[in-house]
Tab-separated table of C-alpha atoms in Angstrom:
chain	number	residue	atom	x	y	z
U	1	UNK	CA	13.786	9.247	7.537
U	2	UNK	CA	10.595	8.461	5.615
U	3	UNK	CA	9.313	10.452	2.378
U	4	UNK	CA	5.301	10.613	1.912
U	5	UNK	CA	4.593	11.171	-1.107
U	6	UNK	CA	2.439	13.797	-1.568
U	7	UNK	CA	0.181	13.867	-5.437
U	8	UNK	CA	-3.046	15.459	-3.842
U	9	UNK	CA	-4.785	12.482	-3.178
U	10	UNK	CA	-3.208	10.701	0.366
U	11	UNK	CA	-4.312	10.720	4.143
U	12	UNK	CA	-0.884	12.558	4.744
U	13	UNK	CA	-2.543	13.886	8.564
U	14	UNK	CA	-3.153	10.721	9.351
U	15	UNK	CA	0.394	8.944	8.299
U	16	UNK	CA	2.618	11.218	9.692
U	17	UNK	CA	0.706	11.450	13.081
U	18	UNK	CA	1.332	7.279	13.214
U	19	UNK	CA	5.189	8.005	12.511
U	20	UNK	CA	5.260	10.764	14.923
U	21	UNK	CA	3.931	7.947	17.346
U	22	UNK	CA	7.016	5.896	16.457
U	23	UNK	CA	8.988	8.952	17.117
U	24	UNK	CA	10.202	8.378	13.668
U	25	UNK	CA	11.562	11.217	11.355
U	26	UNK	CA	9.858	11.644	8.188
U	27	UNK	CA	9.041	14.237	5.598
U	28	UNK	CA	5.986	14.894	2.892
U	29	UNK	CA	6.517	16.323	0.119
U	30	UNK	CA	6.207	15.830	-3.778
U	31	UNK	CA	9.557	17.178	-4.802
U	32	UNK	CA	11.545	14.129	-6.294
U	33	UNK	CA	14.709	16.142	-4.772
U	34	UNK	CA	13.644	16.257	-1.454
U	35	UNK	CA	12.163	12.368	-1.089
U	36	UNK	CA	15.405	11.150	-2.600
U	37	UNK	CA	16.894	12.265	0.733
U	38	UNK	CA	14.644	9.499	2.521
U	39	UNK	CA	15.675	6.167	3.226
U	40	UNK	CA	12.054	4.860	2.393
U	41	UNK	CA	8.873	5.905	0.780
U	42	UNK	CA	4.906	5.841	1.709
U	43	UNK	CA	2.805	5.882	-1.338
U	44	UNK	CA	-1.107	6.849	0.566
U	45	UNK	CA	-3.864	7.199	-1.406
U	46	UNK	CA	-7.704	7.819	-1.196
U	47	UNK	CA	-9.669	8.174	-3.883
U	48	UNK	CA	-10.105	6.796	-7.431
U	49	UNK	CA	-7.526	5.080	-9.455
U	50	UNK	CA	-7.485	6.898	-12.619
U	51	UNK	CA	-7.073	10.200	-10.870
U	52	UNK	CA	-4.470	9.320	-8.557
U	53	UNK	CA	-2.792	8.190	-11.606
U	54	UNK	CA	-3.365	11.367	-13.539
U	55	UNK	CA	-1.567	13.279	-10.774
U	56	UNK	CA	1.501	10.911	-10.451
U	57	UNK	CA	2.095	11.305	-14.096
U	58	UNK	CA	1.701	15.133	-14.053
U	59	UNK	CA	3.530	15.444	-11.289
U	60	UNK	CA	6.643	13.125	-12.674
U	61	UNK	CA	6.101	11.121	-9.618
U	62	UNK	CA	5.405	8.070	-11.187
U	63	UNK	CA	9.009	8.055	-13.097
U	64	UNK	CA	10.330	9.302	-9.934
U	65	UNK	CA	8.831	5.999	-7.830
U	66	UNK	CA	10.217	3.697	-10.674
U	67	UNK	CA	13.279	4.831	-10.617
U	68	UNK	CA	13.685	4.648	-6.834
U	69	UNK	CA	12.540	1.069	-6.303
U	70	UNK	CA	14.837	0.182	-8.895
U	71	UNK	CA	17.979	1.045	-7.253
U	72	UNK	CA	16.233	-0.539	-4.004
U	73	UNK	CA	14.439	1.994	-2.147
U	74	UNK	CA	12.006	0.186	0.051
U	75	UNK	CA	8.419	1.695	-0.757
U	76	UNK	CA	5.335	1.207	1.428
U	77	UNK	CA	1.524	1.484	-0.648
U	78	UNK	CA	-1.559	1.842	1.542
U	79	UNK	CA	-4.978	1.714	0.765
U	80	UNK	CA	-5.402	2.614	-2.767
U	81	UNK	CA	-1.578	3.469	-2.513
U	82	UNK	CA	-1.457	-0.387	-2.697
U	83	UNK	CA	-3.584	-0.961	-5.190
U	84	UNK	CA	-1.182	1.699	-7.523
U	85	UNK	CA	1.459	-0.548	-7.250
U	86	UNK	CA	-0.073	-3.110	-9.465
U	87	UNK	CA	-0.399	-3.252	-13.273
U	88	UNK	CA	-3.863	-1.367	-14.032
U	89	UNK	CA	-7.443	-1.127	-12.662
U	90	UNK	CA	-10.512	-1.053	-14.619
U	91	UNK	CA	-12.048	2.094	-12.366
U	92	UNK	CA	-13.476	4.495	-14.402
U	93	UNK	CA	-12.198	3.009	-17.384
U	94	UNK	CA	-8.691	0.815	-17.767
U	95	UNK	CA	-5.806	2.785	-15.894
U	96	UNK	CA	-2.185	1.727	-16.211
U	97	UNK	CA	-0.455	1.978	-12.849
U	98	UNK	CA	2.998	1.939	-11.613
U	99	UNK	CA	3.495	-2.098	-12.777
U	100	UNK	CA	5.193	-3.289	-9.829
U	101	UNK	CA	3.833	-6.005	-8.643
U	102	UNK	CA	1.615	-8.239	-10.959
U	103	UNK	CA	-1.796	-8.051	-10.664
U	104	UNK	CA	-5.097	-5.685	-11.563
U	105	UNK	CA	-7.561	-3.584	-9.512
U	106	UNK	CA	-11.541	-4.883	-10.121
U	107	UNK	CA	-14.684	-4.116	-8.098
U	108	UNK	CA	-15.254	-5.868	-5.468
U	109	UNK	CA	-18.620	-7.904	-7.223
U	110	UNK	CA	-21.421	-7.219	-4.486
U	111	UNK	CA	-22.878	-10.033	-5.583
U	112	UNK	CA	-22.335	-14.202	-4.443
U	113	UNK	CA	-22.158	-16.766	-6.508
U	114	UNK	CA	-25.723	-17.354	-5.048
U	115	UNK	CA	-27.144	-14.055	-5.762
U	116	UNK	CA	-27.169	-12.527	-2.774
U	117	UNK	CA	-25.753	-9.030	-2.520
U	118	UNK	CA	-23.403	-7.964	0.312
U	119	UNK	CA	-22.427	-4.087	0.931
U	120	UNK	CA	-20.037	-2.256	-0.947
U	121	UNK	CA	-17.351	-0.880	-0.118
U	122	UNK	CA	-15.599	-3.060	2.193
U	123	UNK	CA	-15.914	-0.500	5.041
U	124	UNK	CA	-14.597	-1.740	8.885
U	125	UNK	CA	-12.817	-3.696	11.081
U	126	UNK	CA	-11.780	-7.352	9.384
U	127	UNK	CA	-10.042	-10.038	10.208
U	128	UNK	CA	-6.449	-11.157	8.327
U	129	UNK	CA	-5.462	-14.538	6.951
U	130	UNK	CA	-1.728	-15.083	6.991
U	131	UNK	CA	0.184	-16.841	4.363
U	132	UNK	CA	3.913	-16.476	4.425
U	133	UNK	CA	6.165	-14.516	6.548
U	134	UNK	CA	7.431	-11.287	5.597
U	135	UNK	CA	9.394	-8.245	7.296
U	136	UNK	CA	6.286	-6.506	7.564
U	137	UNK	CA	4.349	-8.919	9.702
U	138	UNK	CA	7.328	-9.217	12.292
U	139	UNK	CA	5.410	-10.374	15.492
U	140	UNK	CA	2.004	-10.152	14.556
U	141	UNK	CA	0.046	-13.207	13.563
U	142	UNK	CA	-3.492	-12.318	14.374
U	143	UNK	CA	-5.883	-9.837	14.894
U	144	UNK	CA	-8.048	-7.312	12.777
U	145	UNK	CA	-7.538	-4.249	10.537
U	146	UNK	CA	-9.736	-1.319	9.673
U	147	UNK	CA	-10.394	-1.501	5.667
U	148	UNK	CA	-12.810	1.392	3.597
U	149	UNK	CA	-12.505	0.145	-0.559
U	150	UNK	CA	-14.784	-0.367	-3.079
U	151	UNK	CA	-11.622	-2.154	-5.059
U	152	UNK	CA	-9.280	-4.821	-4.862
U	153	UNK	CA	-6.438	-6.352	-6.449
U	154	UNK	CA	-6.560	-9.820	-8.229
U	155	UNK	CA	-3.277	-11.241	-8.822
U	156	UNK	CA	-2.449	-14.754	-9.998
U	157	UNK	CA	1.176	-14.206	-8.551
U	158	UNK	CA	0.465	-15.877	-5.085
U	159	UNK	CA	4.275	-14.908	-3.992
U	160	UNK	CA	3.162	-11.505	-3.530
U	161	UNK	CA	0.305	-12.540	-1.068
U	162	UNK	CA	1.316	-11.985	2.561
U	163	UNK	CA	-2.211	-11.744	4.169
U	164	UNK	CA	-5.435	-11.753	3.188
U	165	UNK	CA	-8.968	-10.808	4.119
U	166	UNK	CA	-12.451	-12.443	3.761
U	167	UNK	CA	-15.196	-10.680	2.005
U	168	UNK	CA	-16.752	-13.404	-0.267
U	169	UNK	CA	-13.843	-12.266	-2.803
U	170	UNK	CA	-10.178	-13.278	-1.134
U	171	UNK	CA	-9.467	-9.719	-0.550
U	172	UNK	CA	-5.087	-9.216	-0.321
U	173	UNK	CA	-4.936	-6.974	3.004
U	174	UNK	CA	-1.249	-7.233	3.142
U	175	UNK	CA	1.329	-7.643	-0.087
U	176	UNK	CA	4.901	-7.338	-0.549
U	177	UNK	CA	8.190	-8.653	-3.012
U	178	UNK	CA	11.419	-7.848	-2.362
U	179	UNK	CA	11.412	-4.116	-0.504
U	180	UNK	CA	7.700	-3.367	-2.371
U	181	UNK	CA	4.871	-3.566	0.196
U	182	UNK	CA	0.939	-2.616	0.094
U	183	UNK	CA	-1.342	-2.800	2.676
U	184	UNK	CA	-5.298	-2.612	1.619
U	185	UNK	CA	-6.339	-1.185	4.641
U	186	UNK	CA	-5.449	1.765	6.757
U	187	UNK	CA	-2.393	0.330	9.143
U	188	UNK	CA	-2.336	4.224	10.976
U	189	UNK	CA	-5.726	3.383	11.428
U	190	UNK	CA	-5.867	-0.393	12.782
U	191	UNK	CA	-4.872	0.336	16.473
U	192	UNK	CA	-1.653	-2.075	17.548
U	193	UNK	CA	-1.668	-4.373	14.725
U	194	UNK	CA	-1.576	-1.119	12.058
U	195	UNK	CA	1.510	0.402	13.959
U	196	UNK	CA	3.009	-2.761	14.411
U	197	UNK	CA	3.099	-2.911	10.476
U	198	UNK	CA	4.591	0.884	10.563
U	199	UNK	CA	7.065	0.101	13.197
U	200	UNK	CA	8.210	-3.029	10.946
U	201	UNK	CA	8.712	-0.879	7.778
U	202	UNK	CA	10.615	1.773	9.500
U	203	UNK	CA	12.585	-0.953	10.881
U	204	UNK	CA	12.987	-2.712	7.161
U	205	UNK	CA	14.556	1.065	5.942
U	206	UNK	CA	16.428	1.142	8.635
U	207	UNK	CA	18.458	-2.148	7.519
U	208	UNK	CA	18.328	-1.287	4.270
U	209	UNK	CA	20.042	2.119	4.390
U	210	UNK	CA	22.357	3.765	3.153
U	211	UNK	CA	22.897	1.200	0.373
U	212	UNK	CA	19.637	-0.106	-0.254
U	213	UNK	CA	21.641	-3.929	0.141
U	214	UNK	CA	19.207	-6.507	0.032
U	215	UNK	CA	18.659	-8.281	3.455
């Protein structure tokens, strides 16, 4: 079974329709109790940084998702869900997030090198550049995803960088370390390739339960 995490600010229709598609068991909830009974966790998120933040903390989620990934529970970020997992973002003033993978959340510029503007957000269907292999690319090594940010993560630590997409900034579509993954775009929302990604992380908790054992 998979725990959603619900703080207030995640797609949670949307995520737990794709799992019911898997015919996989989940539950959503924000009750620290209740998602320790999962095997894995999906962080969602839409919306701004600093609030999504504000409602871990408040909530005592953010202790709670520490905690877990410690001991090993495999933990799943998407859309700004991913971009939580990093070390801060400068929306809306600097944010400290849940510091588990290096890295920080910027605006995506707008602007080329040039001068020439290009729209934000990042809205629609884009194309992903793969870079190392990774549980959560299992049998997918092309194709395009369905992205909607005005954000994105810059990270020096190029370990963590499974995919990529381009949008005159290196955009990282895909990231993951260990049993931590992100994906910048919406995988429930990116046809085969998106529930190919879901199926893979169900399939990563599945090996990784009851123990959490590293694989």
């Amino acid at each position: 079974m998979i725990g959603i995490i619900d703080y207030g600010m995640g797609n949670l229709y949307s995520v737990s329709k794709a799992l019911e598609r898997l015919n996989y068991d989940y539950i959503i909830s924000a009750d620290p109790a209740e998602l320790r009974k999962a095997k894995g966790l999906i962080l969602p998120g839409v919306g701004a940084f600093k609030d999504a933040m504000e409602q871990l903390n408040q909530t005592k989620l953010t202790d709670f998702i520490k905690e877990e990934v410690e001991k090993g529970m495999p933990l799943l970020g998407i859309c700004l869900g991913m971009q939580l997992l990093f070390e801060e973002s400068d929306e809306n003033g600097v944010t400290k997030g849940l510091e588990l993978l290096k890295g920080r959340v910027e605006r995506i510029p707008g602007i080329t090198a040039e001068g020439q503007t290009y729209k934000v957000p990042h809205m629609g269907w884009n194309s992903l550049d793969f870079h190392q292999q990774s549980a959560l690319l299992d049998g997918i090594s092309t194709g395009h995803v369905y992205f909607v940010h005005s954000y994105y993560v810059k990270t020096n630590d190029q370990d963590v960088l499974l995919a990529t997409s381009p949008y005159d900034v290196e955009v990282p579509a895909v990231v993951g370390k260990e049993h931590v993954f992100g994906t910048q775009f919406h995988p429930e929302k990116s046809s085969a390739i998106g529930m190919q990604m879901l199926q893979n992380y169900a399939n990563f908790v599945e090996k990784r339960s009851p123990s959490y054992e590293q694989i």
